[in-house]
PDB file of C-alpha atoms in Angstrom:
ATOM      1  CA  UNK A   1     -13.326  -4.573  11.481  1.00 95.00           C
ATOM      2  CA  UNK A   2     -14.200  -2.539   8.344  1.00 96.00           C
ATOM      3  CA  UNK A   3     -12.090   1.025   9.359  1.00 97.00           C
ATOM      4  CA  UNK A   4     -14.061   2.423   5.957  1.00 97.00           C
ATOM      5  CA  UNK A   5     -17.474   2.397   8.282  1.00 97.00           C
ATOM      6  CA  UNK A   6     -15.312   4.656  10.545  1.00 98.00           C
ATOM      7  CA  UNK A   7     -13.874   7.250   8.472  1.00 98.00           C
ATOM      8  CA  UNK A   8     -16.428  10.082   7.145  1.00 98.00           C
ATOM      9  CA  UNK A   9     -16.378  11.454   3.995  1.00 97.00           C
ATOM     10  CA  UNK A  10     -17.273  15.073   3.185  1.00 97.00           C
ATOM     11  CA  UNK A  11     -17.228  15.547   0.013  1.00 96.00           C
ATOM     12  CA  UNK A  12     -16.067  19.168  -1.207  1.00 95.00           C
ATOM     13  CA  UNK A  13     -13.691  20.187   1.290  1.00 94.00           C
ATOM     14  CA  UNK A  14     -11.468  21.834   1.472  1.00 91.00           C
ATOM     15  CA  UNK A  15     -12.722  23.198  -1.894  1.00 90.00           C
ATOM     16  CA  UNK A  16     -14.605  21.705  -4.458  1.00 94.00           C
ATOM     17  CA  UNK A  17     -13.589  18.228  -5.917  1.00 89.00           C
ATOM     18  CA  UNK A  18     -11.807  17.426  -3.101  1.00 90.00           C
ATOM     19  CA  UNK A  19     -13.360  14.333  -1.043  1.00 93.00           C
ATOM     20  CA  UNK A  20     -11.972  14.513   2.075  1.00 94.00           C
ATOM     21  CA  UNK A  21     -11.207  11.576   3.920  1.00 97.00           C
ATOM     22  CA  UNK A  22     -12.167  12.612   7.485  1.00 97.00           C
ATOM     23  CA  UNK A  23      -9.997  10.259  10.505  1.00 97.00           C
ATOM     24  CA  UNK A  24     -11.449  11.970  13.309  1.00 97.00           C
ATOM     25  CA  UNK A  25     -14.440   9.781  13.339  1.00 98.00           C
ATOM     26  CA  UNK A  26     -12.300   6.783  13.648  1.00 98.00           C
ATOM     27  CA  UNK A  27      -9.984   8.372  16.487  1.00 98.00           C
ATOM     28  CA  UNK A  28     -13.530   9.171  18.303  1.00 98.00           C
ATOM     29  CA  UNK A  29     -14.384   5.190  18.374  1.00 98.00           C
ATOM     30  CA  UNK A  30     -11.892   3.808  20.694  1.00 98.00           C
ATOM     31  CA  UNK A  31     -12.744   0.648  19.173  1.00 98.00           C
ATOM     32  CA  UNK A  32     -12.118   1.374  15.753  1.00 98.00           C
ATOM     33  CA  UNK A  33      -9.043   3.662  17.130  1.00 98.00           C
ATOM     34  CA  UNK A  34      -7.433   0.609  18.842  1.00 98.00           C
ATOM     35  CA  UNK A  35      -7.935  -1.564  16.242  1.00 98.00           C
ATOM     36  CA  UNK A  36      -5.856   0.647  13.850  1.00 98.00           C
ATOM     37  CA  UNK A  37      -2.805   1.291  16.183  1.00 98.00           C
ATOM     38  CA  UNK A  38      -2.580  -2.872  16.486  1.00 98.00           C
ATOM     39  CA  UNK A  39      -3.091  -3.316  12.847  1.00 98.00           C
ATOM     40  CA  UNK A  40       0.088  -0.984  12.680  1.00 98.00           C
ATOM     41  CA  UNK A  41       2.062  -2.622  15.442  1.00 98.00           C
ATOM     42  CA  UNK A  42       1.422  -6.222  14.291  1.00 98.00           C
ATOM     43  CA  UNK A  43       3.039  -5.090  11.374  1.00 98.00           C
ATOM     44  CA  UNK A  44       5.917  -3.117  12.814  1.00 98.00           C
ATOM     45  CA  UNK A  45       6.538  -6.143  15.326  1.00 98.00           C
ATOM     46  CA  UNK A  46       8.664  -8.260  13.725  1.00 97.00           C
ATOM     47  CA  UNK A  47      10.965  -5.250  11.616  1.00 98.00           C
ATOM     48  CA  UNK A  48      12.977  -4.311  14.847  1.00 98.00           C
ATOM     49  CA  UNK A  49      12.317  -1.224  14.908  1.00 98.00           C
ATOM     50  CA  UNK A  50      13.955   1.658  17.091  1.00 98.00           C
ATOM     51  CA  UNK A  51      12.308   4.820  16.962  1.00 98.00           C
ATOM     52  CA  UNK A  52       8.849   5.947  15.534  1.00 98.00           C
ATOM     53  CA  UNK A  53       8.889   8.980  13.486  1.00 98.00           C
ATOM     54  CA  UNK A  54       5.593  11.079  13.102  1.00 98.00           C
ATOM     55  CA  UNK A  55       5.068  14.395  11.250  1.00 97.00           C
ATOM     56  CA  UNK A  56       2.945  16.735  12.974  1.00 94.00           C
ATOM     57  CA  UNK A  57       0.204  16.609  13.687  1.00 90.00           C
ATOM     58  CA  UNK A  58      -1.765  13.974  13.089  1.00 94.00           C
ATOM     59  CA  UNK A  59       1.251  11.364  12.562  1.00 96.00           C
ATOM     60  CA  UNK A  60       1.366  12.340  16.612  1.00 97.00           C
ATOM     61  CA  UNK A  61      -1.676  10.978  16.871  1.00 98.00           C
ATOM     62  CA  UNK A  62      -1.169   7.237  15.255  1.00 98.00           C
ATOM     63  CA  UNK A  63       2.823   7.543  15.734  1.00 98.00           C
ATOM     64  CA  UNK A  64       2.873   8.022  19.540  1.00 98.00           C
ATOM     65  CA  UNK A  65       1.088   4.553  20.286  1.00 98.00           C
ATOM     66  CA  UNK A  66       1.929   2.467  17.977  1.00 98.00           C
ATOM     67  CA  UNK A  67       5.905   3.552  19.842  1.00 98.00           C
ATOM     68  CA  UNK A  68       4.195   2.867  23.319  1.00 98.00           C
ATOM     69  CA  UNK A  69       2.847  -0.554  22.080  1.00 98.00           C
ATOM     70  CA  UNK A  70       6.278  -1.451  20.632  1.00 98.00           C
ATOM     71  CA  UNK A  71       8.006  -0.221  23.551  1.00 98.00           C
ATOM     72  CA  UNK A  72      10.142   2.244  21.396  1.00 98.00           C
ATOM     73  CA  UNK A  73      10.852   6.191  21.481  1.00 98.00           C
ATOM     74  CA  UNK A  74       9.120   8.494  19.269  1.00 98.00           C
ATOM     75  CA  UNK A  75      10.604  11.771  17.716  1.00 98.00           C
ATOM     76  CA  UNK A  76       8.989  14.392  15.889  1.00 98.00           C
ATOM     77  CA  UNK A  77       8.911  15.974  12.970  1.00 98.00           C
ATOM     78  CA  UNK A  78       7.647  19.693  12.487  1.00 98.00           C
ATOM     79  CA  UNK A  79       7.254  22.503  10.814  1.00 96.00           C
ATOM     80  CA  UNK A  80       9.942  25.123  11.689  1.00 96.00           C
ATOM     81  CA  UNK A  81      10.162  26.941  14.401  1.00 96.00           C
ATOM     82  CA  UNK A  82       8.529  24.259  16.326  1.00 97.00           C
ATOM     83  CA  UNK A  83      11.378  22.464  18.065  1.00 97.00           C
ATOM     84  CA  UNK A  84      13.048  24.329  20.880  1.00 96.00           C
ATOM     85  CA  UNK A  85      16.803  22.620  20.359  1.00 96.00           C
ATOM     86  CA  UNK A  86      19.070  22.107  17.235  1.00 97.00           C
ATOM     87  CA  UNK A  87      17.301  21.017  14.355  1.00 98.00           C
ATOM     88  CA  UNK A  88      17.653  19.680  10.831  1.00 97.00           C
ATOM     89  CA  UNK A  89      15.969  20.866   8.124  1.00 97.00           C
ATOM     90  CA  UNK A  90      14.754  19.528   4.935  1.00 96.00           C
ATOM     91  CA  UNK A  91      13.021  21.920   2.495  1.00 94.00           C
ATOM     92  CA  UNK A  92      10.277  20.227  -0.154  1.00 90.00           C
ATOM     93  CA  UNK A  93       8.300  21.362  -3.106  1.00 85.00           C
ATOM     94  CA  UNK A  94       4.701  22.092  -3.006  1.00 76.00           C
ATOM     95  CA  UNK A  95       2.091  21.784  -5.975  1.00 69.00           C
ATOM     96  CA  UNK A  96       2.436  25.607  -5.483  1.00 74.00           C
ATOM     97  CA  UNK A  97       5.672  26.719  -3.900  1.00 80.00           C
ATOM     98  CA  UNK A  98       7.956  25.216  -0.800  1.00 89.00           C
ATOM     99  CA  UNK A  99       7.182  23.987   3.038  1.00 92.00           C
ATOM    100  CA  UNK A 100      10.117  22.501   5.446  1.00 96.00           C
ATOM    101  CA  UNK A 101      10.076  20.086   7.914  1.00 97.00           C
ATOM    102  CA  UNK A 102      12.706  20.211  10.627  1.00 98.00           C
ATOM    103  CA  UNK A 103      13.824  17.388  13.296  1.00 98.00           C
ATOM    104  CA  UNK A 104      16.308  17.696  16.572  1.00 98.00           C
ATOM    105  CA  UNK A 105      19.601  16.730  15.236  1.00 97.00           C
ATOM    106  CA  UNK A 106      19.756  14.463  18.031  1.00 98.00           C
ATOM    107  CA  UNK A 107      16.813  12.365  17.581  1.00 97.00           C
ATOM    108  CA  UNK A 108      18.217   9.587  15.748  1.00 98.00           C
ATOM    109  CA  UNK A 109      21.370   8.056  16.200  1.00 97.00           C
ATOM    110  CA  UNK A 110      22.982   7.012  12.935  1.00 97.00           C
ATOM    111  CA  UNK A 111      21.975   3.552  11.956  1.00 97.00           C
ATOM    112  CA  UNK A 112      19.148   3.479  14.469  1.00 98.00           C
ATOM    113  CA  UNK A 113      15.814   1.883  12.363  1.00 98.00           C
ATOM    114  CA  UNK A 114      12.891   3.980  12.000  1.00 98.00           C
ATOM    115  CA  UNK A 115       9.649   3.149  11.208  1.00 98.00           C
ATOM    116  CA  UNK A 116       7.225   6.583   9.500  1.00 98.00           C
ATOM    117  CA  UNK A 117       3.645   6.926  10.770  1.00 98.00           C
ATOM    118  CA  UNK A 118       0.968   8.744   9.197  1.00 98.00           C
ATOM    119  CA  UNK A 119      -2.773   9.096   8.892  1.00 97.00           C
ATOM    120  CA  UNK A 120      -2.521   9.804   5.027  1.00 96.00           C
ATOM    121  CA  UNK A 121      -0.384   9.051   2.071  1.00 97.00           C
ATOM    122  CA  UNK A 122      -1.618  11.274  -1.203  1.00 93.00           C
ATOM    123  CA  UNK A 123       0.843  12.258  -3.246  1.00 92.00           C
ATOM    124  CA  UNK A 124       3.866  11.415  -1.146  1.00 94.00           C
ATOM    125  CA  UNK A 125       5.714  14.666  -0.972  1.00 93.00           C
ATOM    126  CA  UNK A 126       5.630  15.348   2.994  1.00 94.00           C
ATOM    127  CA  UNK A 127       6.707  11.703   3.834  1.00 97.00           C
ATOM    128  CA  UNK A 128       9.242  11.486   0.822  1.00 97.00           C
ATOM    129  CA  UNK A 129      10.421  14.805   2.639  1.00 96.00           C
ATOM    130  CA  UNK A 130      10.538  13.199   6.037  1.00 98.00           C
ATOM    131  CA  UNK A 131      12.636  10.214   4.675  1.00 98.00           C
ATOM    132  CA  UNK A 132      14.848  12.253   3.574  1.00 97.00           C
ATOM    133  CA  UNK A 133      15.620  14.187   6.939  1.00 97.00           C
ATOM    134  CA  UNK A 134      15.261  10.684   8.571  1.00 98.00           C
ATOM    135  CA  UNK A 135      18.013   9.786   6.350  1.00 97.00           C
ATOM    136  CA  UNK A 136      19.630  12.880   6.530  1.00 97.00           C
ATOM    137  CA  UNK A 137      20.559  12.714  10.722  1.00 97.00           C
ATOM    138  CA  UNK A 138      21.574   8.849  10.096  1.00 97.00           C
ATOM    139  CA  UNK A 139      18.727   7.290  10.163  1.00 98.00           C
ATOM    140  CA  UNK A 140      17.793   3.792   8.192  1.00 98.00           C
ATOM    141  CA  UNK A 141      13.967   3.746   7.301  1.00 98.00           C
ATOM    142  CA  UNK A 142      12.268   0.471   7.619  1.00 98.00           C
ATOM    143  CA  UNK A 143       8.907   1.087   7.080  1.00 98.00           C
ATOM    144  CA  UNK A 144       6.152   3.840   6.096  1.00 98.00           C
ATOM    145  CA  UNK A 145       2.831   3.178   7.268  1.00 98.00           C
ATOM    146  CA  UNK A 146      -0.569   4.775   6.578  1.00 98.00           C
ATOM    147  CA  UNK A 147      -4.114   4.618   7.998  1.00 98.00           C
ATOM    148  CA  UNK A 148      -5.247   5.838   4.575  1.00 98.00           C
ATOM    149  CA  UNK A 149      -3.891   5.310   1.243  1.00 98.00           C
ATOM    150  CA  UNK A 150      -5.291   7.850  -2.009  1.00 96.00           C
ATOM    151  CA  UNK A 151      -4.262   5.639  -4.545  1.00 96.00           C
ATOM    152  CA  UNK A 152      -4.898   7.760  -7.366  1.00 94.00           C
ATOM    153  CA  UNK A 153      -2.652  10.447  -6.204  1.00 93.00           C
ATOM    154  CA  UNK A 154       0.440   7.390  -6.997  1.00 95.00           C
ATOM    155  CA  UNK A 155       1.973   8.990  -3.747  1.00 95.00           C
ATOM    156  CA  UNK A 156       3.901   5.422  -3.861  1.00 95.00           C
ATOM    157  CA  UNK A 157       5.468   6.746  -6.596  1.00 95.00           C
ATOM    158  CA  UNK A 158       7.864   8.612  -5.155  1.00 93.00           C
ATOM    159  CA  UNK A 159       8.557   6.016  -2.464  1.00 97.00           C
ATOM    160  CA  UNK A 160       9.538   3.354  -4.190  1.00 94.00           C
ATOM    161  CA  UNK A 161      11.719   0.894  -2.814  1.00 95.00           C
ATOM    162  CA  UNK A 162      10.225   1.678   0.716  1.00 98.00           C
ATOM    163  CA  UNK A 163       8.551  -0.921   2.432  1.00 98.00           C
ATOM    164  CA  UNK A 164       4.869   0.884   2.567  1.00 98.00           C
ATOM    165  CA  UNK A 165       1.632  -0.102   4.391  1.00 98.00           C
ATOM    166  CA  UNK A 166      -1.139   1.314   4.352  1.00 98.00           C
ATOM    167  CA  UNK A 167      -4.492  -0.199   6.259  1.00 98.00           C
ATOM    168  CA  UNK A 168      -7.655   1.094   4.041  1.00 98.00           C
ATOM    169  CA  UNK A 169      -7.210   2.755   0.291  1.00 97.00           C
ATOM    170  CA  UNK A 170      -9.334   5.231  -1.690  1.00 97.00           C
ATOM    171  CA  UNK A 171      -9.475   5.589  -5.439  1.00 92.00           C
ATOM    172  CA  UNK A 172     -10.737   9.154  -4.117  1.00 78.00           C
TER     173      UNK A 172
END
């Protein structure tokens, strides 16, 4: 199946310049929707993998079944505030100032592999900022994986050494 057919593109949002790579199009074909979540747990299948980590909110949306298909848990990661128990927190740079990411300090038992979901990898920052708290509460990270891929944003960059996968990728 080609996922690009699924994905709209509007060009100039947020602001202009910026092509935006629009998933809820593929989410609305259940098709096209399935089809990515197997794509992801084919790949997962074989890494032995304990937990699925997704930031919020749309690594809920890919992150939660591709754990139900692999018969795994899935924890959370959000902004702060978000979690009602003891969290961890991780604090990351911006193009333009700081954002944090927090996780139950529960979540992940040390050692336990983890496998990162996302719709998008751009310039890495958020899910180099997620490894990091993965790592942080004991956590070993197997795998990052992507619906979408900007490649000229080198978000692998900052990940290197990860094992990434990501299933479609735009020059931008």
């Amino acid at each position: 199946m080609d996922l690009k057919e699924k994905v709209r593109i509007i060009e100039d949002f947020p602001k202009v310049g910026i092509s935006f790579k629009d998933i809820s199009t593929l989410i609305g074909d259940g098709e096209a929707f399935r089809y990515s979540i197997d794509q992801i747990v084919s790949y997962l299948k074989d890494k032995n993998v304990d937990l699925i980590v997704g930031p919020e909110a749309r690594g809920f949306i890919f992150g939660v079944p591709v754990a139900y298909a692999l018969g795994v848990g899935f924890v959370p990661v959000r902004k702060p505030g978000k979690l009602p128990y003891n969290t961890t927190k991780i604090e990351y740079a911006l193009e333009y100032g700081t954002d944090a990411l927090e996780i139950h300090e529960d979540a992940i038992k040390p050692g336990q592999r983890v496998a990162i979901v996302d719709d998008l990898l751009a310039t890495g920052g958020t899910i180099e900022a997620v490894t990091k708290l993965v790592e942080k509460v004991g956590g070993e990270v197997v795998s990052l994986n992507f619906v979408i891929e900007l490649e000229e944003l080198k978000g692998r960059d900052k990940l290197k050494g990860h094992d990434i996968m990501s299933l479609l990728k735009y020059d931008i």
